[in-house]
Amino acid sequence: MAEATMHAGGCHCGRVRFEAKTDLGTLISCNCSICSKKGLMLTFVPDGDFRLVSGYDFLVDYQFNKHVIHHLSCARCGVEPFARGKAPDGSPMVAINVRCLDDVDVATLEPTPFNGRDA
Ligand SMILES: [Zn+2]
């Protein structure tokens, strides 16, 4: 597996910027109601490997269903660069939308389908 490295990313208009340390080893393409509409491709990192660089005041929190995941989108451009949730053991996790990373060519990635629709 590739070594975890820092990746920078952000929303479309650039107000929301973040950094995350990830090896991009596990990528999820989920078919749940929000991922399928947004086209999210996600990788998960512990909260400690994520840093919001700018745009805190622009983040809009959207929750649905069981309200366990905070879907955070930019108020200006509408892009969702990441979401916050918890791992099964309760520790804070961040779901990075890898489509929002600056240095990643998503055409080269092979996400794993996840049946979130029935989860
Ligand atoms: Zn934006």
mmCIF file of C-alpha atoms and ligand atoms in Angstrom:
data_model
loop_
_atom_site.group_PDB
_atom_site.id
_atom_site.type_symbol
_atom_site.label_atom_id
_atom_site.label_comp_id
_atom_site.label_asym_id
_atom_site.label_seq_id
_atom_site.Cartn_x
_atom_site.Cartn_y
_atom_site.Cartn_z
ATOM 1 C CA MET A 1 0.000 0.000 0.000
ATOM 2 C CA ALA A 2 1.242 3.478 -0.799
ATOM 3 C CA GLU A 3 2.529 5.637 2.012
ATOM 4 C CA ALA A 4 0.195 8.249 3.420
ATOM 5 C CA THR A 5 1.059 11.727 2.198
ATOM 6 C CA MET A 6 -0.434 15.176 2.581
ATOM 7 C CA HIS A 7 -2.958 16.198 -0.023
ATOM 8 C CA ALA A 8 -4.439 19.658 -0.388
ATOM 9 C CA GLY A 9 -7.946 20.220 -1.613
ATOM 10 C CA GLY A 10 -10.941 22.456 -1.490
ATOM 11 C CA CYS A 11 -14.253 23.508 -2.904
ATOM 12 C CA HIS A 12 -14.765 24.968 -6.362
ATOM 13 C CA CYS A 13 -14.645 28.663 -5.531
ATOM 14 C CA GLY A 14 -11.626 28.226 -3.263
ATOM 15 C CA ARG A 15 -13.054 29.612 -0.057
ATOM 16 C CA VAL A 16 -12.978 26.216 1.648
ATOM 17 C CA ARG A 17 -9.477 24.740 1.718
ATOM 18 C CA PHE A 18 -8.186 21.745 3.604
ATOM 19 C CA GLU A 19 -5.278 19.350 3.972
ATOM 20 C CA ALA A 20 -5.512 15.649 4.680
ATOM 21 C CA LYS A 21 -2.962 12.906 5.165
ATOM 22 C CA THR A 22 -4.046 9.808 3.268
ATOM 23 C CA ASP A 23 -2.661 6.968 1.172
ATOM 24 C CA LEU A 24 -5.873 6.927 -0.898
ATOM 25 C CA GLY A 25 -5.838 3.187 -0.281
ATOM 26 C CA THR A 26 -9.529 2.759 0.406
ATOM 27 C CA LEU A 27 -11.911 4.626 -1.845
ATOM 28 C CA ILE A 28 -15.627 4.327 -1.555
ATOM 29 C CA SER A 29 -18.167 4.947 -4.277
ATOM 30 C CA CYS A 30 -21.439 4.771 -2.392
ATOM 31 C CA ASN A 31 -24.924 4.387 -3.833
ATOM 32 C CA CYS A 32 -26.809 6.041 -0.960
ATOM 33 C CA SER A 33 -29.253 8.834 -1.694
ATOM 34 C CA ILE A 34 -26.788 11.678 -1.199
ATOM 35 C CA CYS A 35 -23.605 10.127 -2.603
ATOM 36 C CA SER A 36 -25.326 9.086 -5.798
ATOM 37 C CA LYS A 37 -26.738 12.565 -6.376
ATOM 38 C CA LYS A 38 -23.507 14.352 -5.510
ATOM 39 C CA GLY A 39 -21.187 11.847 -7.162
ATOM 40 C CA LEU A 40 -19.066 11.605 -4.045
ATOM 41 C CA MET A 41 -15.952 9.465 -4.066
ATOM 42 C CA LEU A 42 -14.768 9.192 -0.490
ATOM 43 C CA THR A 43 -11.753 8.195 1.520
ATOM 44 C CA PHE A 44 -11.749 8.255 5.312
ATOM 45 C CA VAL A 45 -9.101 9.729 7.594
ATOM 46 C CA PRO A 46 -8.929 10.166 11.382
ATOM 47 C CA ASP A 47 -9.776 13.673 12.509
ATOM 48 C CA GLY A 48 -6.122 14.154 13.506
ATOM 49 C CA ASP A 49 -4.989 13.697 9.897
ATOM 50 C CA PHE A 50 -7.303 16.430 8.651
ATOM 51 C CA ARG A 51 -6.878 20.186 8.859
ATOM 52 C CA LEU A 52 -9.314 22.822 7.691
ATOM 53 C CA VAL A 53 -7.144 25.600 6.254
ATOM 54 C CA SER A 54 -9.801 28.162 5.424
ATOM 55 C CA GLY A 55 -13.496 28.651 4.864
ATOM 56 C CA TYR A 56 -14.926 27.613 8.215
ATOM 57 C CA ASP A 57 -17.490 30.414 8.049
ATOM 58 C CA PHE A 58 -18.670 29.247 4.623
ATOM 59 C CA LEU A 59 -19.430 25.662 5.581
ATOM 60 C CA VAL A 60 -23.075 24.662 5.544
ATOM 61 C CA ASP A 61 -23.969 21.567 7.527
ATOM 62 C CA TYR A 62 -26.511 19.194 6.013
ATOM 63 C CA GLN A 63 -27.830 16.147 7.833
ATOM 64 C CA PHE A 64 -30.457 13.575 6.936
ATOM 65 C CA ASN A 65 -31.605 10.075 7.810
ATOM 66 C CA LYS A 66 -29.966 9.127 11.133
ATOM 67 C CA HIS A 67 -28.141 12.456 11.412
ATOM 68 C CA VAL A 68 -24.828 10.786 12.128
ATOM 69 C CA ILE A 69 -22.872 12.394 9.300
ATOM 70 C CA HIS A 70 -22.326 16.123 8.871
ATOM 71 C CA HIS A 71 -22.224 16.831 5.143
ATOM 72 C CA LEU A 72 -20.308 20.086 4.846
ATOM 73 C CA SER A 73 -20.697 22.136 1.706
ATOM 74 C CA CYS A 74 -19.445 25.548 0.656
ATOM 75 C CA ALA A 75 -22.210 28.150 0.984
ATOM 76 C CA ARG A 76 -20.990 29.949 -2.127
ATOM 77 C CA CYS A 77 -20.262 27.277 -4.734
ATOM 78 C CA GLY A 78 -22.208 24.343 -3.276
ATOM 79 C CA VAL A 79 -19.399 21.797 -3.488
ATOM 80 C CA GLU A 80 -19.037 19.291 -0.631
ATOM 81 C CA PRO A 81 -15.300 18.781 -0.079
ATOM 82 C CA PHE A 82 -15.687 16.643 3.038
ATOM 83 C CA ALA A 83 -18.025 15.309 5.692
ATOM 84 C CA ARG A 84 -17.580 14.619 9.364
ATOM 85 C CA GLY A 85 -18.679 11.507 11.177
ATOM 86 C CA LYS A 86 -17.571 8.822 13.574
ATOM 87 C CA ALA A 87 -15.818 5.502 13.165
ATOM 88 C CA PRO A 88 -17.535 2.407 14.578
ATOM 89 C CA ASP A 89 -15.457 2.852 17.774
ATOM 90 C CA GLY A 90 -16.747 6.411 18.158
ATOM 91 C CA SER A 91 -13.586 8.247 17.178
ATOM 92 C CA PRO A 92 -14.054 11.297 14.932
ATOM 93 C CA MET A 93 -13.468 10.658 11.245
ATOM 94 C CA VAL A 94 -13.455 12.846 8.181
ATOM 95 C CA ALA A 95 -14.745 11.582 4.841
ATOM 96 C CA ILE A 96 -12.748 13.325 2.135
ATOM 97 C CA ASN A 97 -14.325 13.819 -1.267
ATOM 98 C CA VAL A 98 -11.292 12.795 -3.316
ATOM 99 C CA ARG A 99 -12.722 14.640 -6.318
ATOM 100 C CA CYS A 100 -11.869 17.816 -4.418
ATOM 101 C CA LEU A 101 -8.167 17.013 -4.008
ATOM 102 C CA ASP A 102 -5.859 19.173 -6.117
ATOM 103 C CA ASP A 103 -3.355 16.498 -7.092
ATOM 104 C CA VAL A 104 -5.552 13.479 -7.737
ATOM 105 C CA ASP A 105 -6.637 12.280 -11.171
ATOM 106 C CA VAL A 106 -9.869 10.484 -10.356
ATOM 107 C CA ALA A 107 -9.808 8.703 -13.725
ATOM 108 C CA THR A 108 -6.856 6.659 -12.447
ATOM 109 C CA LEU A 109 -8.612 5.580 -9.241
ATOM 110 C CA GLU A 110 -10.610 2.427 -8.686
ATOM 111 C CA PRO A 111 -13.171 3.044 -5.974
ATOM 112 C CA THR A 112 -14.868 0.174 -4.203
ATOM 113 C CA PRO A 113 -18.655 0.150 -4.562
ATOM 114 C CA PHE A 114 -20.425 0.445 -1.222
ATOM 115 C CA ASN A 115 -24.079 -0.386 -0.839
ATOM 116 C CA GLY A 116 -24.992 2.557 1.352
ATOM 117 C CA ARG A 117 -28.516 2.568 0.010
ATOM 118 C CA ASP A 118 -29.352 -0.539 2.023
ATOM 119 C CA ALA A 119 -27.028 0.151 4.968
HETATM 120 ZN ZN ZN B 1 -16.813 27.216 -2.591
#
